[in-house]
Coordinates of C-alpha atoms in Angstrom, one line a residue:
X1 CA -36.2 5.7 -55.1
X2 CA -39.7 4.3 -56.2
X3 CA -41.1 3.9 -59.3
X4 CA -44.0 5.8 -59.9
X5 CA -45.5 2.8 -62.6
X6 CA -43.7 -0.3 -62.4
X7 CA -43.9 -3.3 -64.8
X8 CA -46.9 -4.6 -63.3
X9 CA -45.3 -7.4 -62.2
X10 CA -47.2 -10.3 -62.5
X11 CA -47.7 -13.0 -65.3
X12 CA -51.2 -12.6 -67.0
X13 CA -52.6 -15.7 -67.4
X14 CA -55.0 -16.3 -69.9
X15 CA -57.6 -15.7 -67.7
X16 CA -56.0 -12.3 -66.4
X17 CA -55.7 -11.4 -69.4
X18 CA -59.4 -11.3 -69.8
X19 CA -59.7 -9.4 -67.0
X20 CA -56.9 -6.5 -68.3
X21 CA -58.6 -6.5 -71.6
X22 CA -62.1 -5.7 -69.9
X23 CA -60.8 -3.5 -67.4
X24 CA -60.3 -1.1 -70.4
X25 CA -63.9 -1.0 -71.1
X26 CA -64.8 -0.5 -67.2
X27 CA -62.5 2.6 -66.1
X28 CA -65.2 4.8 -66.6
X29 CA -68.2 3.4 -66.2
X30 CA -71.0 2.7 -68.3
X31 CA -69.7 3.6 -72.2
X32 CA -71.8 3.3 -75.1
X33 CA -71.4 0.5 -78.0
X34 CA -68.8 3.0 -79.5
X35 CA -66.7 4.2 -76.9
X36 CA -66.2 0.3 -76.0
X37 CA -65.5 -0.6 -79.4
X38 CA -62.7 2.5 -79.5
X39 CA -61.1 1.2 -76.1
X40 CA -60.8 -2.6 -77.6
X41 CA -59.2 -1.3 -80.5
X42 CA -57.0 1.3 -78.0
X43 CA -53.1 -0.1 -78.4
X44 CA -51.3 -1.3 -75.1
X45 CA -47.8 -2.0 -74.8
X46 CA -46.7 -5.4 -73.7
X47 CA -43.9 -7.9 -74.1
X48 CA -44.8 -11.1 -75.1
X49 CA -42.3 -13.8 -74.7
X50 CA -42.1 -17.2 -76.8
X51 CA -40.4 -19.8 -77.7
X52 CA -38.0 -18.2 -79.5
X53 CA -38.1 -14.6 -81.3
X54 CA -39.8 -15.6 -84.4
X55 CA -42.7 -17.3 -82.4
X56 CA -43.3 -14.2 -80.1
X57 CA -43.6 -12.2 -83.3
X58 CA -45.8 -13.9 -85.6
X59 CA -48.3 -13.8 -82.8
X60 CA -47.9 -10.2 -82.4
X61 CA -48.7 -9.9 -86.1
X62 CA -51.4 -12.3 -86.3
X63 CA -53.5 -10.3 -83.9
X64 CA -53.1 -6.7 -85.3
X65 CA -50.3 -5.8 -83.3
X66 CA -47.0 -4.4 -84.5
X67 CA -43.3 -5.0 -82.7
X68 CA -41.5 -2.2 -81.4
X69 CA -38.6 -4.0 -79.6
X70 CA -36.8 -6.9 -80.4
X71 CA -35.6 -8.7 -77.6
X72 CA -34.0 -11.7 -78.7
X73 CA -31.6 -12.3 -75.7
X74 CA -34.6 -13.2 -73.7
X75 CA -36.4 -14.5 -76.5
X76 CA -39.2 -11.9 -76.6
X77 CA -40.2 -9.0 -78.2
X78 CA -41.8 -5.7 -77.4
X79 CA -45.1 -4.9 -79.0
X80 CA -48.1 -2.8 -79.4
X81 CA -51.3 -4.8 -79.7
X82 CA -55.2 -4.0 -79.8
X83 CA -56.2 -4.3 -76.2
X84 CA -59.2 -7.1 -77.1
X85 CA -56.5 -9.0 -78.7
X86 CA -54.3 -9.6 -75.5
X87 CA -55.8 -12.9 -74.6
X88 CA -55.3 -14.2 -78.1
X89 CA -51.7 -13.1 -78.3
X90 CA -51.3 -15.1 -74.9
X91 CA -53.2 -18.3 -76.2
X92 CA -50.7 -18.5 -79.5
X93 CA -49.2 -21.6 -79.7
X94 CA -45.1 -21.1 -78.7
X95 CA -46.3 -17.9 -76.4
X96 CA -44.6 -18.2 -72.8
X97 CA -46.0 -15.1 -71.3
X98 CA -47.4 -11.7 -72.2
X99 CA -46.5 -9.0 -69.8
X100 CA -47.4 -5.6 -69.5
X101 CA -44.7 -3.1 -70.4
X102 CA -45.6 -0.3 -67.9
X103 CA -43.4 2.4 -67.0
X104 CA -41.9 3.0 -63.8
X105 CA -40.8 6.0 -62.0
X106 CA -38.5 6.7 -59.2
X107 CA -40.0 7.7 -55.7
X108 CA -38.8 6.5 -51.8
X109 CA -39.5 3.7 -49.6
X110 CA -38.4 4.1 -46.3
X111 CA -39.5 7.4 -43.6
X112 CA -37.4 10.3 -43.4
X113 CA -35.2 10.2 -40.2
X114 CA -35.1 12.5 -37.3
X115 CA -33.4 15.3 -37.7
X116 CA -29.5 14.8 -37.4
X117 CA -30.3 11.2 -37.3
X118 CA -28.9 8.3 -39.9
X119 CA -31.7 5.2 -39.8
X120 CA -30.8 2.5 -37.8
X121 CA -27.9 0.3 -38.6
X122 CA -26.2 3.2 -40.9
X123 CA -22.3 4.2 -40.2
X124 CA -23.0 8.0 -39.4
X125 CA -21.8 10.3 -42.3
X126 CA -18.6 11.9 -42.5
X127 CA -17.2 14.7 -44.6
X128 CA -17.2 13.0 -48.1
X129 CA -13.7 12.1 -49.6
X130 CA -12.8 10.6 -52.8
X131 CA -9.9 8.8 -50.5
X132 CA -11.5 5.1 -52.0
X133 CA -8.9 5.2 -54.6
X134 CA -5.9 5.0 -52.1
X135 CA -7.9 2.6 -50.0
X136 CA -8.3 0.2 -53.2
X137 CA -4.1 0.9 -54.3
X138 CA -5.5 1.9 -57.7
X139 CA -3.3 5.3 -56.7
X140 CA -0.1 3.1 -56.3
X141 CA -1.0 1.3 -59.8
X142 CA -1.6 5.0 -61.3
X143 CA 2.3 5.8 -60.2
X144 CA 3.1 2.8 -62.6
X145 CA 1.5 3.6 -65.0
X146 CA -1.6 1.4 -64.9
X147 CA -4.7 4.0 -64.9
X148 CA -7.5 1.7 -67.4
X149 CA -6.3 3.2 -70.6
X150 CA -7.3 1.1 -73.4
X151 CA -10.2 -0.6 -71.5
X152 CA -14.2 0.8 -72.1
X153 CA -17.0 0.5 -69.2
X154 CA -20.2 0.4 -70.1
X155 CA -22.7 2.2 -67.5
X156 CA -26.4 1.8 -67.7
X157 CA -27.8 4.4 -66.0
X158 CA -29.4 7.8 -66.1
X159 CA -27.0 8.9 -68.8
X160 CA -23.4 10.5 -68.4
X161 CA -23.0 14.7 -68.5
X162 CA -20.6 16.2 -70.9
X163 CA -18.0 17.5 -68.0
X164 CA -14.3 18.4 -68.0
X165 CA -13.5 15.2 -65.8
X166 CA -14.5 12.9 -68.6
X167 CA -13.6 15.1 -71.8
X168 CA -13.2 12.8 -74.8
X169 CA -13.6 9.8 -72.8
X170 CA -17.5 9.3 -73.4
X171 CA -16.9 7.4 -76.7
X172 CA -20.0 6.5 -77.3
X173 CA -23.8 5.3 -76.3
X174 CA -27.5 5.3 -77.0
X175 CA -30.3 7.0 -75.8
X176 CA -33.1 4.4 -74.4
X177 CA -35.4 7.2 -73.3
X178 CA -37.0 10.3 -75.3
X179 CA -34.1 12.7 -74.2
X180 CA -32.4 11.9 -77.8
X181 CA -28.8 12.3 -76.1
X182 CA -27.0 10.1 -74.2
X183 CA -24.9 13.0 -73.3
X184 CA -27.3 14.8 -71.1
X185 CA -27.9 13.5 -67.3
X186 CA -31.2 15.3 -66.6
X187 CA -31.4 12.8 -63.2
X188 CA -27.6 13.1 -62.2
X189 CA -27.0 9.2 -61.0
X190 CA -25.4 8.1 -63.8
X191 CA -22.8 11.0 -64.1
X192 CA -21.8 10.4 -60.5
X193 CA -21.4 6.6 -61.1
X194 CA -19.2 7.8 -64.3
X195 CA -17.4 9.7 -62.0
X196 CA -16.4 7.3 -60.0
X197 CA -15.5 4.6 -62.5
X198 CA -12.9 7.2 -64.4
X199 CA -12.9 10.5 -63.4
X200 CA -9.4 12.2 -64.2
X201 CA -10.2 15.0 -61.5
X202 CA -9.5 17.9 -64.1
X203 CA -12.3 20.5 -61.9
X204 CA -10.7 19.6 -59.3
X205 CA -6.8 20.1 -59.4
X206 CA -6.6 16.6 -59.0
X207 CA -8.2 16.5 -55.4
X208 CA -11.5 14.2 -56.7
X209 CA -9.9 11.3 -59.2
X210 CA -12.1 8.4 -60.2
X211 CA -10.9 4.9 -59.8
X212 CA -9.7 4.1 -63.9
X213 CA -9.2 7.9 -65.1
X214 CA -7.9 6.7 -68.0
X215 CA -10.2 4.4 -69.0
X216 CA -13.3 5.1 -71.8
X217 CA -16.9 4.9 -70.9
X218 CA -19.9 4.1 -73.0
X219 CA -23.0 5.7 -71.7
X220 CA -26.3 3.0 -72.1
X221 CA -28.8 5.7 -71.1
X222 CA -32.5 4.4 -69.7
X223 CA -34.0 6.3 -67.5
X224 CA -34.1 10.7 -68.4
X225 CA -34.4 13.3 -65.7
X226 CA -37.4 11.8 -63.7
X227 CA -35.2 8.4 -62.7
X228 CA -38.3 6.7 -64.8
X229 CA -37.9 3.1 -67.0
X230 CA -39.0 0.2 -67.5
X231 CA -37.3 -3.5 -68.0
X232 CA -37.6 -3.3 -71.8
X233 CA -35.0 -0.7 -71.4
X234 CA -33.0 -2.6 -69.4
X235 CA -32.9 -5.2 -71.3
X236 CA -32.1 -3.3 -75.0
X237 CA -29.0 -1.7 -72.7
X238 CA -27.7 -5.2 -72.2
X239 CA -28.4 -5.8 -75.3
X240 CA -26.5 -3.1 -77.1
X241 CA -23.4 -3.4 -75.0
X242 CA -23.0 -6.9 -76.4
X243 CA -23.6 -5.2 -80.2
X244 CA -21.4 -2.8 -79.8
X245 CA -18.4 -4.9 -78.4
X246 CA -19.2 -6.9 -81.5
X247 CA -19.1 -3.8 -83.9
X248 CA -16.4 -2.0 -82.5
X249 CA -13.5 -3.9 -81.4
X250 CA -11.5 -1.1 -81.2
X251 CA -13.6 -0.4 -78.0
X252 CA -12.1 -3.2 -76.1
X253 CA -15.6 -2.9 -74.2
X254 CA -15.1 -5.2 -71.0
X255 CA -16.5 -4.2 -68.1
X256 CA -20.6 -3.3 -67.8
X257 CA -22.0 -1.4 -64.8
X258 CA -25.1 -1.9 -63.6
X259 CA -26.0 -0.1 -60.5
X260 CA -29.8 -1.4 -60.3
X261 CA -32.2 -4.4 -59.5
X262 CA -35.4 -6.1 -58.7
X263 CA -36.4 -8.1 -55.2
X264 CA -38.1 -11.3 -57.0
X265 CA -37.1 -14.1 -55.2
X266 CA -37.4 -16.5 -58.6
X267 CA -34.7 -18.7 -59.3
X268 CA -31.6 -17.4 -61.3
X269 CA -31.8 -20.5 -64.1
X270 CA -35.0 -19.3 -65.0
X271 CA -35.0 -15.0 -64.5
X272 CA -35.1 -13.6 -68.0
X273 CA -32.9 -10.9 -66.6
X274 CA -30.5 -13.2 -65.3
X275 CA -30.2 -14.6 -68.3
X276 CA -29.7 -11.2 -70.1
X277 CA -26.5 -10.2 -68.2
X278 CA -24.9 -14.2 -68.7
X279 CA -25.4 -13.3 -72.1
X280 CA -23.7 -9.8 -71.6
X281 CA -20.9 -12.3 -69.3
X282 CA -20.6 -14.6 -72.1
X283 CA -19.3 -12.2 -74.7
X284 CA -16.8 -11.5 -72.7
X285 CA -17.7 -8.2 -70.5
X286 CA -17.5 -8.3 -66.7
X287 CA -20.9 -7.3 -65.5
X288 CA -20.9 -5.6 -62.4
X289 CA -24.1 -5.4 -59.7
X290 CA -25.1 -3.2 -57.0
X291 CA -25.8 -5.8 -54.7
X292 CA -28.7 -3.5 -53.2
X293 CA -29.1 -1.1 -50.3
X294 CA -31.7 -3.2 -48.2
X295 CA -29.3 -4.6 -46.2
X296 CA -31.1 -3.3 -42.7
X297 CA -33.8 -5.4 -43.5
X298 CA -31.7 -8.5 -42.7
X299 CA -30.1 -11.7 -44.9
X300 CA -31.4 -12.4 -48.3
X301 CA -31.3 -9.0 -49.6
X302 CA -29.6 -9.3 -52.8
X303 CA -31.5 -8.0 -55.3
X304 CA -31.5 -9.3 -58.9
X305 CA -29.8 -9.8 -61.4
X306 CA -26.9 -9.3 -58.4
X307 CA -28.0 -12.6 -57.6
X308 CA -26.5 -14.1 -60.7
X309 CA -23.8 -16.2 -59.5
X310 CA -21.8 -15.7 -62.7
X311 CA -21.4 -11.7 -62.3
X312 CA -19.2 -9.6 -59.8
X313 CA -22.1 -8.4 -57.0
X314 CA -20.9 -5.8 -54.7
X315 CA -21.9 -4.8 -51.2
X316 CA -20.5 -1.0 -49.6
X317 CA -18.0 -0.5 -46.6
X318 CA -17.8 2.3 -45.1
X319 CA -14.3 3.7 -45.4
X320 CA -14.8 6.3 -42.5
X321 CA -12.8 8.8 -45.0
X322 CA -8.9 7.1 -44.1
X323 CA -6.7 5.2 -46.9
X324 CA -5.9 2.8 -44.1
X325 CA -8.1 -0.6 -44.6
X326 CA -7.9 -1.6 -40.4
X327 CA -11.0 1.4 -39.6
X328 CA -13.2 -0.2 -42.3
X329 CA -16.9 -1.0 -41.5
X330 CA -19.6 -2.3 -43.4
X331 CA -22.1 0.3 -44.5
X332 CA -25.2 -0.9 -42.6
X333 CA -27.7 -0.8 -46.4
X334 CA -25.5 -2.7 -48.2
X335 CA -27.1 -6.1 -49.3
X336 CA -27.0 -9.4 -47.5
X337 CA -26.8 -12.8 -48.6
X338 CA -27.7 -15.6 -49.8
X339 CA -29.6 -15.4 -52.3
X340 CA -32.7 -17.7 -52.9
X341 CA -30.7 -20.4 -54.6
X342 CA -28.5 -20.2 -51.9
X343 CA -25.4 -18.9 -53.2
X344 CA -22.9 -16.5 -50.9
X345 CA -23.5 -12.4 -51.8
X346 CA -21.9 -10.1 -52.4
X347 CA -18.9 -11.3 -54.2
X348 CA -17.0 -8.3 -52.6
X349 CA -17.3 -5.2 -51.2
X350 CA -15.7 -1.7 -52.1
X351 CA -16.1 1.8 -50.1
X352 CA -20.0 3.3 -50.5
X353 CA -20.4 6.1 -47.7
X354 CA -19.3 9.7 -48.5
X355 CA -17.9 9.7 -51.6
X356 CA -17.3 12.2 -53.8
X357 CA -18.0 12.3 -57.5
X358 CA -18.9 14.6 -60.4
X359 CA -21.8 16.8 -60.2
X360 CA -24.5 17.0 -63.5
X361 CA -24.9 20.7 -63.1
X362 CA -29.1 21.4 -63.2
X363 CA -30.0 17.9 -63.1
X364 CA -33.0 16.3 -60.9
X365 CA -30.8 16.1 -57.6
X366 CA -28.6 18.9 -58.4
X367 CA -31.3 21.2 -58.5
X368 CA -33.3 19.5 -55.5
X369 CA -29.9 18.6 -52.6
X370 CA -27.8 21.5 -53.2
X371 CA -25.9 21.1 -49.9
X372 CA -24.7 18.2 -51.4
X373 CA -22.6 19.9 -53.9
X374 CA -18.5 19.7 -53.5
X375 CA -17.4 23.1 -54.5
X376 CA -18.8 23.6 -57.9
X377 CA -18.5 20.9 -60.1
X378 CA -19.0 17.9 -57.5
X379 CA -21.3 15.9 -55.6
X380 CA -21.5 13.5 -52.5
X381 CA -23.5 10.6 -51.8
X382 CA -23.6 7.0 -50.8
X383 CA -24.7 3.5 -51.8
X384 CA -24.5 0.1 -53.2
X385 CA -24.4 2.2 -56.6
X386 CA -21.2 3.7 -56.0
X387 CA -19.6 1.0 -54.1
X388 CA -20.1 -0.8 -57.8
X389 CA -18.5 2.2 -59.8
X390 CA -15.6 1.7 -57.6
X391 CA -14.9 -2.4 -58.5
X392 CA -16.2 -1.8 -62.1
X393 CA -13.0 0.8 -62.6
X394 CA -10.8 -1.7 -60.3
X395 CA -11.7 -4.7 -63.0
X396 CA -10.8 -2.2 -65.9
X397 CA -7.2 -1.7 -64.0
X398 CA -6.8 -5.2 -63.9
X399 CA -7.9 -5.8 -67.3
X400 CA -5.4 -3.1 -68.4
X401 CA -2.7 -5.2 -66.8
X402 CA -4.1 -8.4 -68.2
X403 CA -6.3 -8.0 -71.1
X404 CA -6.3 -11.7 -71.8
X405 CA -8.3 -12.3 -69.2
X406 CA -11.7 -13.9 -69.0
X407 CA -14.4 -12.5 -67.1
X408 CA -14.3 -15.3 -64.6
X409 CA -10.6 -15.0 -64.7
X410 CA -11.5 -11.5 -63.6
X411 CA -13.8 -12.3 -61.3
X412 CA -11.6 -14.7 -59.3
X413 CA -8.6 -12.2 -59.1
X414 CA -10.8 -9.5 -57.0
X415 CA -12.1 -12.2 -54.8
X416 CA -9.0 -13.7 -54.6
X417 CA -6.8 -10.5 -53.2
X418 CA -9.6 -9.0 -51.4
X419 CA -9.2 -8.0 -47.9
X420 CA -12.2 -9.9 -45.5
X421 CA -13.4 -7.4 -42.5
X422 CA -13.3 -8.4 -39.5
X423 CA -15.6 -9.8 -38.3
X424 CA -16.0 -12.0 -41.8
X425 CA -18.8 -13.1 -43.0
X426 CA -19.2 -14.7 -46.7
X427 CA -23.0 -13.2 -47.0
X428 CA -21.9 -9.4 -45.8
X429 CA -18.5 -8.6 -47.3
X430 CA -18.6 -12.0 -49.4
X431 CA -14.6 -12.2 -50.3
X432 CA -13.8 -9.0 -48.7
X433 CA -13.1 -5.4 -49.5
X434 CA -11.9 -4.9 -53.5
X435 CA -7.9 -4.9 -53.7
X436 CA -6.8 -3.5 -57.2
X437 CA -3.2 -3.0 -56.7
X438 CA -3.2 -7.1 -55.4
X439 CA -5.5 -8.2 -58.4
X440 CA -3.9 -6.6 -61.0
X441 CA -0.7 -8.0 -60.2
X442 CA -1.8 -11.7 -59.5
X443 CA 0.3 -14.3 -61.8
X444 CA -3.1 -16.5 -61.4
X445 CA -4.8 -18.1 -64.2
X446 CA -7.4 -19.3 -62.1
X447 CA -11.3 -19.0 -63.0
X448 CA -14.3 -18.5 -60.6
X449 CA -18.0 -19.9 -61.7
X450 CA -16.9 -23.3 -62.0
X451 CA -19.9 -25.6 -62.3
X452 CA -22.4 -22.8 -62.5
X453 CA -25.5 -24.1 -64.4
X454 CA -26.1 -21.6 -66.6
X455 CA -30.2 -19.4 -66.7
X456 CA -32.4 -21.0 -69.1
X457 CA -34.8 -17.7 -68.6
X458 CA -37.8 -19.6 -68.4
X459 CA -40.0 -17.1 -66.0
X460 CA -41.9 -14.2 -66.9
X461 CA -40.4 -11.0 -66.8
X462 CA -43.5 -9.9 -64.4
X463 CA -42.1 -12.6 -62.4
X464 CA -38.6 -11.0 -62.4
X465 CA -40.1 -7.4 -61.6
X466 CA -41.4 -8.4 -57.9
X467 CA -43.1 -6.0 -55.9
X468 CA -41.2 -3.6 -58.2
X469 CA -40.2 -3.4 -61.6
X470 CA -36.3 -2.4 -61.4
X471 CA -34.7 -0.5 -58.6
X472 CA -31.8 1.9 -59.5
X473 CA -29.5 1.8 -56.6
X474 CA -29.2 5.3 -56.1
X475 CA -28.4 7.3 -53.5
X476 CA -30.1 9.7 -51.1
X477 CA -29.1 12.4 -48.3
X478 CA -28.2 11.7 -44.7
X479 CA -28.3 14.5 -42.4
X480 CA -24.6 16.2 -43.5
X481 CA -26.1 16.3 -46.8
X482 CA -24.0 13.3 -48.0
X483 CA -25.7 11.1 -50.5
X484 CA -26.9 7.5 -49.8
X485 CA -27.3 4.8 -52.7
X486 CA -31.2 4.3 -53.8
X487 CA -32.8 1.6 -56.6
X488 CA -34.9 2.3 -58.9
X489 CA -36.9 -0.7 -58.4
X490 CA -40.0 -0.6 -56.9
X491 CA -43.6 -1.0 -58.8
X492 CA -43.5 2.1 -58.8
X493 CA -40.6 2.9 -57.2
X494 CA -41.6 1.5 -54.5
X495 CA -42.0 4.5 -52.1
X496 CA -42.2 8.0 -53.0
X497 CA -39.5 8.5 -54.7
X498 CA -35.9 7.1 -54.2
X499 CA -35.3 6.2 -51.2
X500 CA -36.7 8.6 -49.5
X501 CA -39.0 11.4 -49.7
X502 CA -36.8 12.4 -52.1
X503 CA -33.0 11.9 -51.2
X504 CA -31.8 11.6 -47.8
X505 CA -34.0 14.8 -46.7
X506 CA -37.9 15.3 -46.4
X507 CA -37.2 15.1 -50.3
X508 CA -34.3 13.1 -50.8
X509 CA -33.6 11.0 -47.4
X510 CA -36.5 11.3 -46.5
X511 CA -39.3 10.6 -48.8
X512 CA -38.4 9.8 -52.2
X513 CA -34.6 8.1 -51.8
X514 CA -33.9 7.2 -48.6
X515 CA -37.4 6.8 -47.5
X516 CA -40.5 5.1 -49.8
X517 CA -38.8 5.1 -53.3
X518 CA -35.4 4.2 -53.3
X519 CA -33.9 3.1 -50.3
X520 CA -37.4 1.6 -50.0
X521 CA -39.6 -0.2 -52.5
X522 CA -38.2 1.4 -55.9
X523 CA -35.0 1.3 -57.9
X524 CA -33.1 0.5 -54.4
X525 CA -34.8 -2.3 -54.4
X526 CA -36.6 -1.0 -57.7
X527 CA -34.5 1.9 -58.1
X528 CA -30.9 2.9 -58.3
X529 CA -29.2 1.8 -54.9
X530 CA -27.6 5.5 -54.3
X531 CA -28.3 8.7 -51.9
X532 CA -27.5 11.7 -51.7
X533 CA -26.3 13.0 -48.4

C-alpha cells in the first residue's frame, strides 16, 4: 500500500528549513503583509530531536511552540511550533534534527497484473488454508497442552476487531489514531494478523485456528480505516508496549508484532527506529518483523527496523496448502538479504501465501475484496505480514514452555530448530522455515545476538523514512482472490494504495496493494507487507 503523505523524509537542515518556513508564505502567490504574517504564525507539526528529551523541549518552548508527544526512547519529542520559528528550533544548541511530522496514507506501488496472472516470481495462489499451524507442529504442542496461555502479544497494527475468535482475549491497548477505540479495525490488517497469532477458531468449528489460541493480545492501534500514520505513532506504540509490560506484570507481555517498515538504507547503530525496538528488545519482549514483500526486486530488500540484527525478521514460504514441509517454496515477495550493514535476513521464515484468518466485518478491505471472504467471518491473503503473525504466536508457544527465557534465548531456539529449504540460502530463508514443536522443546540455554553493538539512534528520523515514511506489510489480492502482504511505507504510500491499485485487483492487486502503494512504494515497503487475494 502507499502512503498518501509520508514523513517527508528528509533531514531539514538549517538552510531547508528556511526554505519550508517560506514556502508557507509562497503557496499562493502574492499575499498581503497580513496574510504572510497569519501563515508565519500558522502551527506545523514536527519532531525535533536533541540531545536528550529535556533539550528537544526547551527549544520547543523557547520558540512558542508547545509538545504534544514525548518521545524519549529516541530522545525527541513531538511538537507544534509557529512555522517562522522552525529554523530557530533547528539552530538550538543540543538540537539534532527537526523533522516534519507529515502523515502518510496507504496506496499501491506495483501495476496490476494480467488477468489470471500472479507478477513474476510469485508461487501461483491456491485455495487458502489455515494448514500453517500443522506445518509449524504448534497442533502437536496444542495436544499437550501447550496452546500460549499465559503469554500476551503485542500487535501494532490497524487495530484488532471485537470477534468471537478472540473473545476476552484482547486484554488491552491504546488507540494512536482519532478512532478512540482500539477495539474497532476500520482497515482490517490488524484483525487478520490477530488472527493468525491466536485465533481459537470459535466461527469456524475449529476449521480456521490461529497459531497460540490461547494466548492474550494487546492491540497498539496506529493507523484507522484509511491504512494512514505516521512514525510518531510508531514510535509511541513501541513505546507503550514497554510501559505497559512495566505496569502490568500480570500481562506477561513478551512477544511484539510488527508487520511494517521503511527502505532507508541508513545504518542500524544510528536509525532512531532501530533503536526504538532494542529498547522494546531490551525489556524483555521479542520483537517480531515482517521482513518486507519486495523480495522480486532482488537482495537487499529488508526493510527496517527488520534490519535490526537484535530482533526475529521473518521472510514467507509458500506452504502450497500441505502440513508436509518437503513441497515448501519460498513465496517469491518475501524480503532478501543482507541488509546494508551486512548482516544475513531474514532470521527465518514461516508460511505467507493463502492463509486464512479472521475477517473485520465492514472494514476498508472487507467492504472493497469481498471474494476474498472465507464463509462469513473469515478472510484470505498473503504476505510478509502474516508470515510474522505466524512466528510471533510460535515464540509465545515457546515462551509458554519456557517463560524464563530471554529474548535472545528465544531467538536462538527458532533459528536453531528451523527447517532450511532446499535449496538454502542464509539471505532467503535465513535459518529456515519456523519449527515450534522443535523450539519449544529444546533443553538449550543458548543466546543469539552475541557481540551485537547495540543502535546509538544518531540519524534523523527523515533519514529512517526513505523514499517512504513506514510501510505496513499488508497484503493484496492475486487473481483467486487470495490476499498478498503489502507495507505501509511509502512517502506516501508509495504507490496508489497498498500494494496495488488497491489489493491484489484493479483496486487491491492491482493499484493500491499489490501495485503502487503497498507491494510497491508504501507500507510494503512503506506500508503493511500483506494482500489480499
Amino acid at each position: 500500500m502507499s502512503l498518501i503523505a509520508s514523513l517527508a523524509g528528509r533531514r531539514l537542515g538549517r538552510g531547508a528549513v528556511a526554505l519550508l518556513a517560506a514556502s508557507v508564505l509562497l503557496l499562493s502567490g502574492p499575499t498581503h503583509a497580513s496574510d504572510r504574517s497569519a501563515a508565519a504564525r500558522r502551527l506545523v507539526s514536527v519532531i525535533v530531536q536533541g540531545l536528550n528529551p529535556a533539550t528537544a523541549r526547551d527549544a520547543v518552548e523557547r520558540h512558542g511552540g508547545t509538545v504534544t508527544d514525548e518521545l524519549p526512547i529516541i530522545d525527541a519529542v513531538g511538537a507544534r511550533v509557529p512555522a517562522d520559528a522552525v529554523a530557530a528550533v533547528q539552530g538550538e544548541a543540543g538540537v539534532r534534527a527537526v523533522t516534519p511530522n507529515a502523515a502518510v496514507h496507504v496506496q499501491s506501488a506495483k501495476p496490476k497484473p494480467p488477468p489470471n496472472k500472479e507478477p513474476a516470481g510469485i508461487t501461483p495462489a491456491h485455495p487458502p488454508t489455515a494448514v500453517y499451524r500443522s506445518v509449524l507442529g504448534a497442533d502437536l504442542l496444542g495436544i499437550e497442552g501447550t496452546d500460549g496461555q499465559g503469554v500476551t502479544v503485542a500487535v501494532v497494527d490497524t487495530g484488532i476487531a471485537d470477534v468471537p475468535d478472540l473473545a476476552g482475549r484482547v486484554i488491552d491497548g491504546i488507540d494512536f489514531t482519532g478512532d478512540h477505540d482500539y477495539r474497532l479495525d476500520g482497515f482490517g490488517h490488524g484483525s487478520f494478523v490477530a488472527g493468525i497469532v491466536a485465533g481459537d477458531g470459535t466461527s469456524s468449528h475449529g476449521k480456521y485456528v490461529g497459531v497460540a489460541p490461547g494466548a492474550d493480545l494487546v492491540s497498539l492501534k496506529i493507523a484507522g480505516a484509511d491504512g494512514a500514520s505516521n512514525i510518531v505513532e510508531v514510535i509511541k506504540a513501541l513505546q507503550a508496549a514497554i510501559a505497559m509490560k512495566t505496569a502490568h506484570p500480570e500481562y506477561n507481555l513478551r512477544v511484539l508484532n510488527l508487520s511494517l517498515g521503511t527502505d532507508s538504507k541508513t545504518t542500524y547503530l544510528l536509525s532512531p527506529l532501530d533503536q526504538a525496538v532494542e529498547e522494546v528488545w531490551n525489556a524483555g519482549i521479542v520483537v517480531v518483523v515482517s521482513s518486507s514483500n519486495l523480495g522480486q526486486q532482488g537482495a537487499g530488500t529488508v526493510t527496517k527496523p527488520a534490519d535490526d540484527p537484535l530482533v526475529v525478521t521473518v521472510g514467507a514460504i509458500d506452504d502450497l496448502g500441505t502440513a508436509t514441509r518437503t513441497d515448501d517454496v519460498m513465496a517469491g515477495f518475501s524480503g532478501k538479504g543482507p541488509t546494508q550493514d551486512g548482516f544475513h535476513k531474514p532470521d527465518v521464515v514461516a508460511s505467507g501465501r493463502s492463509l486464512v484468518s479472521l475477517r473485520a466485518p465492514g472494514s476498508a478491505i472487507d467492504t472493497r475484496y469481498p471474494k476474498s471472504r472465507v464463509g462469513a467471518s473469515y478472510f484470505r491473503g498473503s504476505g510478509t505480514s502474516f508470515s510474522t503473525a505466524v512466528a510471533s504466536g510460535a515464540a509465545a508457544l515457546v515462551l509458554e514452555s519456557n517463560p524464563l527465557l530471554s529474548p535472545d534465548q528465544v531467538k536462538a531456539r527458532l533459528m536453531d530448530t528451523a527447517v532450511p529449504l532446499s535449496p538454502h540460502d542464509a539471505d532467503v530463508d535465513g535459518a529456515g522455515s519456523v519449527d515450534a514443536y522443535g523450539a519449544a522443546h529444546s533443553v538449550s540455554l543458548r543466546a543469539a545476538n552475541a557481540g551485537v553493538l547495540p543502535s546509538v539512534g544518531g540519524a534523523t528520523l527523515a533519514d529512517d523514512c526513505g523514499s517512504v515514511c513506514v510501510q505496513v506489510h499488508t497484503d493484496g489480492v492475486d487473481a483467486l482472490g487470495n490476499l498478498v502482504t503489502v507495507d505501509l511505507t511509502d512517502p506516501d504510500w508509495a504507490g496508489s494504495s497498498w500494494w496495488g491499485s488497491s489489493w491484489w485487483d484493479s483496486t487491491w492487486t492491482g493499484s493500491s496493494w499489490w501495485g503502487s502503494s503497498w507491494w510497491g512504494s508504501s507500507w510494503w515497503g512503506e506500508r503493511w507487507y500483506g494482500a489480499w487475494e
